[in-house]
Structure formats: C-alpha cells, structure tokens
Amino acid sequence: RGNQEKERRCIKCAEFVNINALLYLTDQCNHNNNICLLNENDVKRITSERIFRRYETLVLDFALSQISTFKWCLNPTCGSGQDHYQGDDAPIMICNLCGQKSCIIHELLIETECEKCKEQIRSVLQEERKECIICTESVNIIAFLNITDQCSHDRRICRECVGEYIKHELEDNRKIRISCPEDNCNEILNQKDVKEFASDDVFKRYEKFMLNFALSQIPTFQWCLNPNCGSGQDHYQGENVPIMICDSCGQKSCIVHGHPIDTVLATLRNAETASESYVGQLKKCPKCASRIEKNDG
C-alpha cells in the first residue's frame, strides 16, 4: 500500500484507517494487561454528542441508586426521584415533581395497583391522633407534615397552625423570609412550602410581596406614583431624565423629589405666586429703589 505509513489496521473492524483515528482510550492506558476504565472526559472525547448525553444520564442514575434512601417516582411518564429519608416509617411517597403517590414497600402506584396497602394505611392514619403543640388540639396524624424538606425534627405542629403562622408572619410582621415555627429550627420556607400550608389568598399575597421585594433590589426600578396604578418600570436613565412616564397609566412622576409631576408643578406654582405677592407688598428704597422691608425699630 502506498500510504502504509499513514494508515494502520484496526484490530476490531480489521479495516485500514488513518493513523490519527487510533487514539489512547484513556490517559492510564499502557496495555500491560491492566484493566483501565474510561472517565467522563474520555467518553466525551470519543463518542458522539447523543451517546455522551445517554452516558451522563446512566452515570447519574447509577450514582443516585447508590443512595440507600433515594427512591424513583413510579409514574412512568415522570422519570424523577427524590430522597425519602423516612423509609418504611412513611411508606407513601409523594413525588415532588408530578405529585404521584407510591408505596415504597410494595413498589407500586398507590392509586392503581396497591389498593390493599392504600386501605391499610388509610385506616391506620384515620384512627391515630396527635396533640398539636400550638393549638393543643388532638388532631389526625395526617395533618402533621414536614414543614420544609430541610427540617429533621419531629412533626409537632398541625397543618392549620402552620398556615396561621405563615399568615401572621406575612401580614402582621411583613416578613417574606419565613422560618420554621418550631423552636431551635431556623430553616427558611421556600415557595413550595408556603403554598403547601397557606390559604390561596395568603399565598397570592406572599407571591406579590416576593415580586415587590425582587423589583426593589433593582437600583434603576421605579414605582409609578399614581396611587391607583400599582405598576412600575425600569428607569435606567436615572436622574439624567428626572421625569418618568408610566408605561401602564401614563402618569408623569419626578423621580428626584418622589412626587407625581402634577403635584410638583402645583407646589412650584403656589410658591411662585406667594413670592410674587410678597414682593408686591415691599416698598422701594427712596434712594436706590431696591425693595425693602421694615422689620425693626
């Protein structure tokens, strides 16, 4: 072969290929009968993008399978999973992504295949009651939930009391970073936690407060000063353009003095009128004709 120096036979396909296509599979390869495993960089360098994405998925699935408390959602259209640290003490797992309930003991969907388990769990939970440390009422055990995913303490506060606590913190204390009501627990409730316990009205107010807080962190954001508007916008020009016109209602506002522009103009007009009236009452000096005011002696 005329180009033997540039080609070599592959021992797998037995074809002559360009020598540049023959690579070390890993940096550890020395082919002295040791077994070398390809790492992520090796696979990415050698395979196609589609195969590499599949490889990453399988590696992730393998890593998760090594966590003893990790459970896959049994909804065939979901493909998600989560840490179910409660184990068999809480046999019913609810998927955080799709809401599917699964029996982790029998590994069956709770709504369809595991009706026997479902009935058994329901009868046990309906009979068991527990005293809430807030309202001191004897409440059905199913009303006691983990307040956040990070909380590791016992569940001692019922759902209704957690909801009232959130309402109090939000409306009375004006807090949006709401911590767990349990003593010595400082975990912060996220949006999912607040939605779980709060009423629909309280959760809507929470979302509005969160949005207003996020907007207030933007240095160039300005609220419209029309009390009937409630809108706002980015006024990136700053004080170089002191008059902002609201995109929602058309209200003109002075961002320098923090007043609707009509109020500012009225104030200036009143001040100018008062000044002219005052000057008109002054007398002229008989010698130099300057306006003077006698104020003493």
Steps between C-alpha positions, in 0.01 A plus 500: 500500500633841403383673813590228752680751721179704539263208554476207736266204536242524783497175703121526545364576153811370313486806275792725414432844652692824523753479780357816655177310567682259735502660846592411852163427660606631840802678643562188710529257205834322473358164378688279742194290583368751757132590472451874444164671541400792280416818688248767397753697294604185313141414407426857393812511280428173323122474466233703325303768685188281507684203648674725756167643621374145547822414687452798736143390575610145582784623723261727691247218538774271632618762752148554629442125529791483748310726744309260723215745569456614138178385333390535139151627420295210366307720256630369162467845342690684777857365517576695820601384845575633847652424838239322716693504828193394705528147356234244588375726782329703227416237234313745277734724298363801309713606203609865528487537122178334384314433826475124440446297819697175523523219755875457559444170684327323213644731230159554343296803399269577789196601289496198271683187602541530877141544620547252785793698636308822446204379707726373776688829526177704489339303782808533719537873438134575558511340842829650620491849650761732644502822704620815323738706715346826370123453520529212754222321312498125433539493121505217244857386441478573127481874579862498621739556209866582460501880490806519270705234325793606721315453832617189687309552828180324604176618341320667791301784335185429301443627148241761603728657764791519254268680257394752768864555594591579139207744475612677821864530390400629157220744586586614853880483500540571124750216463569314179787292641286285725681251719365172637278563807662218696731608784872489413426446129610781270426337166338745255177402324527515122218572257392134488479483880290817528263374229461169686374658824361848419153576368464611138455867600803499729714327238402761238607778738823313569575482128425872463731588790774282351464674162506846657809407701678370190417819308619719788845342469535647149665843553344655188146373563242769584142457614230708337386769748139487386324349806247328272760334277727267698732445202867577457782481248873516444608865473859438399562868410496588872510867606629597156134472397314600818151471349377141464183420304326181615457248217180372663299810588698789346555675836798739499715485813806687622742231616728761661240630748283187505173675407252477215594773254163678536563539874850637442376756249217608728746545786731709283211711369374565854848595616543735202162666563579546869839647414350749253236603756764550765727704274203712394444610859858628544584869469779650298794673664458874431867527414600181307151364409578150636214311658523528881306373799488680833529239769634680806503842673 
